[in-house]
XYZ file of C-alpha atoms in Angstrom:
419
model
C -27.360 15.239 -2.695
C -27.961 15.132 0.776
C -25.519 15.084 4.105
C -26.959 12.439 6.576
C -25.583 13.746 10.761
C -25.504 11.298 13.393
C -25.175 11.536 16.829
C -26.250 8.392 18.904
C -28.989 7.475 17.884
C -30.335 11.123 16.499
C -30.304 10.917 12.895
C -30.511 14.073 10.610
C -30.328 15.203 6.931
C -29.603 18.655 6.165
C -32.294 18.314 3.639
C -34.288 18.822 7.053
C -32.964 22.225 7.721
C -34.210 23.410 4.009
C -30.258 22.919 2.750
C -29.665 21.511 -0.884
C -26.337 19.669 -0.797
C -24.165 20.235 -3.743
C -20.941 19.478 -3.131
C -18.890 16.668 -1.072
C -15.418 16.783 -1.182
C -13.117 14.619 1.058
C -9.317 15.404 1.350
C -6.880 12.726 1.044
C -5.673 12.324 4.776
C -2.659 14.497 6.058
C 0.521 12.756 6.607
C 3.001 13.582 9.429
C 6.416 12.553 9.827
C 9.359 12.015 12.386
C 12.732 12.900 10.713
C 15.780 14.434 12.248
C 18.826 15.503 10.342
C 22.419 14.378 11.736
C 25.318 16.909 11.434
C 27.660 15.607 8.859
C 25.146 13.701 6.985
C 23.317 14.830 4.024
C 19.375 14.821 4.507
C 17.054 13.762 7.036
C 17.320 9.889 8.856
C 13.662 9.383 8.876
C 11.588 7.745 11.449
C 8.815 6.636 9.696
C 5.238 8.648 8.859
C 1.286 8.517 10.258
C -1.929 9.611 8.833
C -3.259 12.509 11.173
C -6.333 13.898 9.848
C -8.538 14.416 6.581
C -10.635 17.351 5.230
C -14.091 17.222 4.059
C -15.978 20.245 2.230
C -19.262 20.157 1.975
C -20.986 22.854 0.308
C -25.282 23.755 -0.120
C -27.722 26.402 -0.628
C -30.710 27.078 1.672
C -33.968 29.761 1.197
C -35.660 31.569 3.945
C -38.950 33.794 3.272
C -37.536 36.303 5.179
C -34.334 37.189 7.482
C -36.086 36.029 10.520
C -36.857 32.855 9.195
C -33.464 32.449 8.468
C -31.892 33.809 11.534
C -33.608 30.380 12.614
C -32.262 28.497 10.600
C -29.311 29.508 10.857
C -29.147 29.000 14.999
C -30.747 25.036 14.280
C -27.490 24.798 12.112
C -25.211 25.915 14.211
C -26.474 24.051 16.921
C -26.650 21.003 15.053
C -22.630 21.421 13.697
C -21.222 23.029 15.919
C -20.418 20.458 18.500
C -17.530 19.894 20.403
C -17.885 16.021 20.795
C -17.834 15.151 17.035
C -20.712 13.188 15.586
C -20.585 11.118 12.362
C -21.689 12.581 8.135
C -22.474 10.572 5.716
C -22.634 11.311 2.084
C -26.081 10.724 0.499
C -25.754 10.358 -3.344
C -28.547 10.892 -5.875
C -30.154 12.678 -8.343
C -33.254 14.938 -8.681
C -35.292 12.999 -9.995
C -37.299 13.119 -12.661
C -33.779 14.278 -14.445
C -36.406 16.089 -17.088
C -39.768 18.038 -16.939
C -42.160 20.147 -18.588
C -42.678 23.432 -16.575
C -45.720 22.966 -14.393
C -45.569 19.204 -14.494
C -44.292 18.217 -10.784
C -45.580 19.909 -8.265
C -44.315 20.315 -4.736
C -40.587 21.154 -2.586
C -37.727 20.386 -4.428
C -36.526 18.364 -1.377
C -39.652 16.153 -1.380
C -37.725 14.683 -4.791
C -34.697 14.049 -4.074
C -33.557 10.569 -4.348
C -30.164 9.261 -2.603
C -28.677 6.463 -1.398
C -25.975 6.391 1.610
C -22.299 6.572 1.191
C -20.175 3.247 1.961
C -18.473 4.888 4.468
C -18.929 8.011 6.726
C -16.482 9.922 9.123
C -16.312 10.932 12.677
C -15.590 15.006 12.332
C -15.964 18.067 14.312
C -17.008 21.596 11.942
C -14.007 23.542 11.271
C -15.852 25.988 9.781
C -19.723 26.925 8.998
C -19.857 29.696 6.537
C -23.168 30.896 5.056
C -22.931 33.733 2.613
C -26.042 36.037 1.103
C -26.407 34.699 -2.574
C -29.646 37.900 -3.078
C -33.280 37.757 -2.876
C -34.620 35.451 -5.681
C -38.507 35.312 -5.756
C -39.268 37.270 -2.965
C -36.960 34.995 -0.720
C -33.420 35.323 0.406
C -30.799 32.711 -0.768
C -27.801 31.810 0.915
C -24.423 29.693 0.018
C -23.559 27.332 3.181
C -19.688 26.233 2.689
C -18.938 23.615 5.878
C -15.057 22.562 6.237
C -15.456 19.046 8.627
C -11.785 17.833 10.188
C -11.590 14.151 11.264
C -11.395 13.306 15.085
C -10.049 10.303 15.685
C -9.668 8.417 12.603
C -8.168 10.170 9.622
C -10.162 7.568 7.339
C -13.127 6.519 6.226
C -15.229 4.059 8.171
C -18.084 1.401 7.510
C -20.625 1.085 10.333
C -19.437 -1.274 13.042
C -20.855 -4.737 13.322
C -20.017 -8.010 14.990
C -18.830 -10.022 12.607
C -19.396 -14.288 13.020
C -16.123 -15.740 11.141
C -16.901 -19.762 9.672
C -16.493 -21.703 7.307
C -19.771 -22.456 4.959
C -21.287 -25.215 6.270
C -23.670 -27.569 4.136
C -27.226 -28.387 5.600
C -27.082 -31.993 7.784
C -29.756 -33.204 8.847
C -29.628 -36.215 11.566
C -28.680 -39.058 10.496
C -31.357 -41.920 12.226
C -28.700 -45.061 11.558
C -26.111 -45.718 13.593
C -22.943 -47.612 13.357
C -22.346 -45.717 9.390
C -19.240 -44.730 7.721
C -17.709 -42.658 4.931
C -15.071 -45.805 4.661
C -15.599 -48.366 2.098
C -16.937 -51.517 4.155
C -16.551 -54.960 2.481
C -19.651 -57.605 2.509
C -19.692 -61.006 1.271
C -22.461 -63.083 1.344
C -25.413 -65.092 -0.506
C -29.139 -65.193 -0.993
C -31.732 -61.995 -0.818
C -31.195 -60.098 2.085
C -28.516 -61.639 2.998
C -26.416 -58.379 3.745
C -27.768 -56.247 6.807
C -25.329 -53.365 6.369
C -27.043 -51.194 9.423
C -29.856 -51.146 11.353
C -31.771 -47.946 12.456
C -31.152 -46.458 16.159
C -35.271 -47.024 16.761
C -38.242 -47.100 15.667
C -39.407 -44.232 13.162
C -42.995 -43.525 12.770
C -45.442 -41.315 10.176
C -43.437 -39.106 7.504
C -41.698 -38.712 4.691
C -37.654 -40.121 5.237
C -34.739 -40.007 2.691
C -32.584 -43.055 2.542
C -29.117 -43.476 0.788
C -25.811 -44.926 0.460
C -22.807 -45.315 -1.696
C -22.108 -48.562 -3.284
C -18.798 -50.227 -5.245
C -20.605 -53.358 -7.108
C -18.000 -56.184 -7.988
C -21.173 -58.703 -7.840
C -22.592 -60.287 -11.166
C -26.432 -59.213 -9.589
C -27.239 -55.294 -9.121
C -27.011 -54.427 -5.477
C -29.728 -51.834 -4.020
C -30.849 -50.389 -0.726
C -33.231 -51.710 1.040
C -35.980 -50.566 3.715
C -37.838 -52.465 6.074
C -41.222 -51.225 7.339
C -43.044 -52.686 9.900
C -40.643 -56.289 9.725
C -41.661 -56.046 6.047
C -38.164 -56.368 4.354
C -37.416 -55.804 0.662
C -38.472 -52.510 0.050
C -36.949 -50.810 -2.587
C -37.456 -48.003 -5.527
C -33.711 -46.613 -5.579
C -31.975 -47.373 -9.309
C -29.714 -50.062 -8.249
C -26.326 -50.061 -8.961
C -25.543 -52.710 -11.659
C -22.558 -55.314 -11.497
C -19.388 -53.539 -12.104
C -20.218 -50.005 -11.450
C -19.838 -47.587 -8.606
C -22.658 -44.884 -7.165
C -25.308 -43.795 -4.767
C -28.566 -45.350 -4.679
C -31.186 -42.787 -2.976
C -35.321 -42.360 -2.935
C -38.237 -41.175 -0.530
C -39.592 -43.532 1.872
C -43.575 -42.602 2.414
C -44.530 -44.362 6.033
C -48.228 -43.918 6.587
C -50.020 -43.532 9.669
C -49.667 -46.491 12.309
C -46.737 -48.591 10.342
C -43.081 -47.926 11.310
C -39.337 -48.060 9.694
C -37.275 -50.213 11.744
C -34.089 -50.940 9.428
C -32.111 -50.205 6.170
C -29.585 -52.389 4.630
C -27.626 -52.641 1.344
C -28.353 -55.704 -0.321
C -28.682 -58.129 -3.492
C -31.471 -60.058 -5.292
C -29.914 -63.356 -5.259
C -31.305 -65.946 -3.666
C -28.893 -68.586 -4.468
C -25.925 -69.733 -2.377
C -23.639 -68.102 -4.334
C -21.543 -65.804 -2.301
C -21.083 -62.172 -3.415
C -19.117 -59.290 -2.795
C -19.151 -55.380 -2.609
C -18.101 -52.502 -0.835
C -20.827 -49.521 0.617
C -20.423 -46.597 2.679
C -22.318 -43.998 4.199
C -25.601 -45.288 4.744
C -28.151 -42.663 6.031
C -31.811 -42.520 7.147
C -32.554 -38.436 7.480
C -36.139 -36.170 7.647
C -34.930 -33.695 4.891
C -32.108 -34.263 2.092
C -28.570 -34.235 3.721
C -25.091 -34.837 2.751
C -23.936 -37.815 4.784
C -23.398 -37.877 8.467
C -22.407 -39.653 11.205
C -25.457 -40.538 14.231
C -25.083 -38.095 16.959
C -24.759 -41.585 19.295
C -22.067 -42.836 16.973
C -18.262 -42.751 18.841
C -17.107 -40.118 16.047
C -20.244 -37.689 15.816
C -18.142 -35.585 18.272
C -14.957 -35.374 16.415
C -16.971 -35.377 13.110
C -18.841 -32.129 14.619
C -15.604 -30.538 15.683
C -14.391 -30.524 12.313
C -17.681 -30.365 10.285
C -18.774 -26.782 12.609
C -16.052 -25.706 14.676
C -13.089 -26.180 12.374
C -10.517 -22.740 12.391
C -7.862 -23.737 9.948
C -7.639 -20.301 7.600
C -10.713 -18.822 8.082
C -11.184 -15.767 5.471
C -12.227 -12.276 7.297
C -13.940 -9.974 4.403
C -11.938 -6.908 4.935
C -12.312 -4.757 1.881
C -11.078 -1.660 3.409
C -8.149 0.443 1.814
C -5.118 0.979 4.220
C -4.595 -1.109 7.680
C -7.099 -1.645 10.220
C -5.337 -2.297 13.469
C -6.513 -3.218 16.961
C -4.675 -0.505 18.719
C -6.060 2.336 16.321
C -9.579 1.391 15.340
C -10.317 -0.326 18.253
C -11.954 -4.385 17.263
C -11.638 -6.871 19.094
C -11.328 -11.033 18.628
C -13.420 -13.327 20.697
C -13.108 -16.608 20.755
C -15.577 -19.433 22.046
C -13.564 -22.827 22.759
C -15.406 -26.149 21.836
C -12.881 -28.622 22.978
C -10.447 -28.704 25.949
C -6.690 -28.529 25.231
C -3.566 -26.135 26.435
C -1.537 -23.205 25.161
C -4.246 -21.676 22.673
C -2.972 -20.080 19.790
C -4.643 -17.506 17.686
C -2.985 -16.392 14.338
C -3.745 -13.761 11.862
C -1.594 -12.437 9.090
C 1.542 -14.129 10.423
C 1.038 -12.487 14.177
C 0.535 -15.262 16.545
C -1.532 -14.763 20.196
C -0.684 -17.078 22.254
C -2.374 -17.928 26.266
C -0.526 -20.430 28.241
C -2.365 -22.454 30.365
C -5.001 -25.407 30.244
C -8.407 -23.898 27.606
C -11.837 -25.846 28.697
C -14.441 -26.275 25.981
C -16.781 -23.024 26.450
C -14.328 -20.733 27.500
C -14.670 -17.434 26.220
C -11.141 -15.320 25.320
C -11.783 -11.636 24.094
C -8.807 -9.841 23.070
C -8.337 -6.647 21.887
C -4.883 -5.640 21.794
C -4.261 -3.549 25.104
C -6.774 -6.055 26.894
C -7.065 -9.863 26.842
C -9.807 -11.301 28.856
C -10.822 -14.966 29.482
C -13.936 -15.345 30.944
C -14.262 -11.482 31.705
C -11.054 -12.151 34.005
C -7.694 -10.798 32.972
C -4.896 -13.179 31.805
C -2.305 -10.564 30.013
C 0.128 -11.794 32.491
C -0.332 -15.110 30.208
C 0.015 -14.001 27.213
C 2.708 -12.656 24.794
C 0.961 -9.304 24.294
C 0.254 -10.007 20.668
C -2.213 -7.644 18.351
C -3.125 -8.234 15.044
C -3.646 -5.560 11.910
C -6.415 -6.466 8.828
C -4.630 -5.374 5.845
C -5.841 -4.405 2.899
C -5.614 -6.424 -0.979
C -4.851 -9.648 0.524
C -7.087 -12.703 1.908
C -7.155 -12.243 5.633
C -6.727 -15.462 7.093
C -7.220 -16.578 10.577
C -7.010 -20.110 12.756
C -6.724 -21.587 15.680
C -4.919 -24.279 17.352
C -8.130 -24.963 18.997
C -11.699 -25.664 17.317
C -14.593 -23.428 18.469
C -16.073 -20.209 17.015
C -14.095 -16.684 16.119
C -16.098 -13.369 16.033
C -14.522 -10.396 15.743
C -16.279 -7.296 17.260
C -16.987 -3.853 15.948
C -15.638 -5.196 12.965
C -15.488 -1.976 10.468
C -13.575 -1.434 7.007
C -11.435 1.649 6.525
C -11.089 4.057 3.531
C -7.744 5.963 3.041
């Protein structure tokens, strides 16, 4: 074992200082509570309880060649522990490794093998106590116990290291979509003869590369229905399985345009060239550069709204807090920013039942960062417009937040917290 000290950026194991971690034992955090008794009444009316503090013991074992050697060691300890602005231990787990030797097979310090892994959390502590205690001289050196009592400063809990945490939905991969005029409602053709059905036409000209073409199609025809590419006015190109009378599916394949010939259009269409007049329904017809779920053209009226709800949607989002015992703004300290993406009024922001709301027009772009004792919009103050609201993650249930607006959620110095 190991004990991992930060401060800042300085980062440094006790392993360092020639200490062998043995022990790590954290407390289970110290409870206070407000109770008063009433004369007359039996017992106490109580007011409710708080976490104040925890305990950690850590305990090790260091050598020195001689008693000056560890006088200095000693004074690097001290100075490293005993510090009146608190600094942040970790637990580092492991073994010696190899777990079994022959005598005079590994060579070397017996630090050099150690093996560990960080902790899941660590704590913000000040040294209560740093004891070191003369074990004897063992092989011409002198071996000391080190027994370390650490008291939490500001949390009484456990804490993950602090990131900024992006909050969305998973998105699939879309690439553009080079038709225009598609949609993912069923459209109804009738008509006769090959070709006869231009479904959409492509928003330009498209030159060398490899393109993906598709398209759902409901057949109630008596002749398969396909979709077709046209490539340099050529029409009638085709390799997709078509979909055969009666049946329902998407007909898909690779386009290959070579150097100096173009695509200029795609269409869903039949082989008959009678005058015979057929029907069927198709939908979401797409020209991409990579595979892609269907999408709308970004010229098409609805790519906006389509993109609003596709990337920017905020009904329930799910925050991964896997912490054990509340993690509120006022205590820990995170804080909620949100990045509008379309103009509206009267934002609200709600997160385990607590509603924030901001009166007041929103413009797409604004920027709201609230953290519980401070709401900001646009780095300018607006508490006077809001209701004063702070929200709590709580552990052992889905933590689910929205928006009445779309546009992007982050939540800063996100951290989980162990009781």
């Amino acid at each position: 074992m190991d004990l991992l000290i930060e401060k800042g950026d300085s980062r440094t194991y006790l392993s360092q200082l020639k200490v062998l971690v043995t022990k790590f034992e954290e407390g289970a955090p110290a409870i206070t509570r407000n109770s008063t008794q009433i004369q007359g009444r039996n017992g106490n009316v109580d007011f409710g309880g708080w976490h104040t503090s925890k305990e950690i013991e850590v305990e090790g074992f260091y050598r020195a060649d001689d008693l000056d050697e560890e006088t200095i060691l000693r004074e690097r300890l001290y100075a490293l522990l005993s510090d009146t602005d608190g600094f942040y231990i970790t637990e580092m787990r492991g073994e010696l490794t190899p777990d079994f030797e022959r005598p005079g097979e590994n060579e070397g310090n017996l630090y050099e093998q150690l093996t560990t892994r960080p902790s899941h959390k660590r704590f913000f502590v000040y040294a209560k106590s740093i004891e070191p205690e003369l074990q004897g001289n063992i092989g011409g050196t002198v071996l000391y116990k080190l027994t370390m009592t650490f008291t939490t400063m500001k949390l009484p809990y456990g804490e993950s290291v602090p990131r900024d945490l992006d909050v969305k939905k998973n998105v699939l991969h879309y690439s553009e979509n080079l038709v225009t005029g598609t949609s993912d409602e069923l459209r109804t053709h009738t008509g006769a003869g090959w070709g006869s059905a231009p479904a959409n036409v492509a928003s330009g000209t498209y030159g060398a590369g490899k393109y993906y073409v598709s398209a759902y199609v409901e057949n109630t025809t008596g002749v398969w229905v396909n979709l077709f590419t046209a490539v340099d006015g050529h029409t009638g190109n085709y390799s997709g399985t078509p979909i055969q009378p009666g049946k329902s599916g998407t007909v898909s394949y690779t386009v290959e345009i070579a150097e100096g010939q173009a695509l200029h259009s795609v269409w869903v269409g039949h082989s008959s060239s009678t005058t015979e007049s057929y029907t069927y329904k198709y939908k979401e017809v797409m020209v991409t550069r990579a595979p892609s779920p269907w999408n709308p053209a970004p010229s098409d009226p609805g790519y906006n709204k389509w993109s609003l709800d596709t990337y920017y949607n905020t009904d329930n989002l799910v925050i991964p807090y896997s912490g054990t015992v509340p993690c509120s703004q006022l205590e820990q300290g995170f804080a909620i920013e949100f990045t509008a993406k379309q103009s509206g009024s009267n934002l609200k922001i709600s997160l385990n039942g607590t509603d924030f709301i901001a009166t007041g027009n929103v413009y797409s772009e604004d920027v709201f960062k609230l953290s519980g004792y401070e709401y900001l919009r646009n780095g300018i103050s607006i508490v006077k417009a809001t209701n004063k609201a702070y929200f709590k993650l709580l552990p052992g249930v889905t933590n689910k937040i929205s928006s009445s607006l779309a546009g992007e959620i982050r939540i800063l110095n996100f951290q989980n917290l162990y009781a």
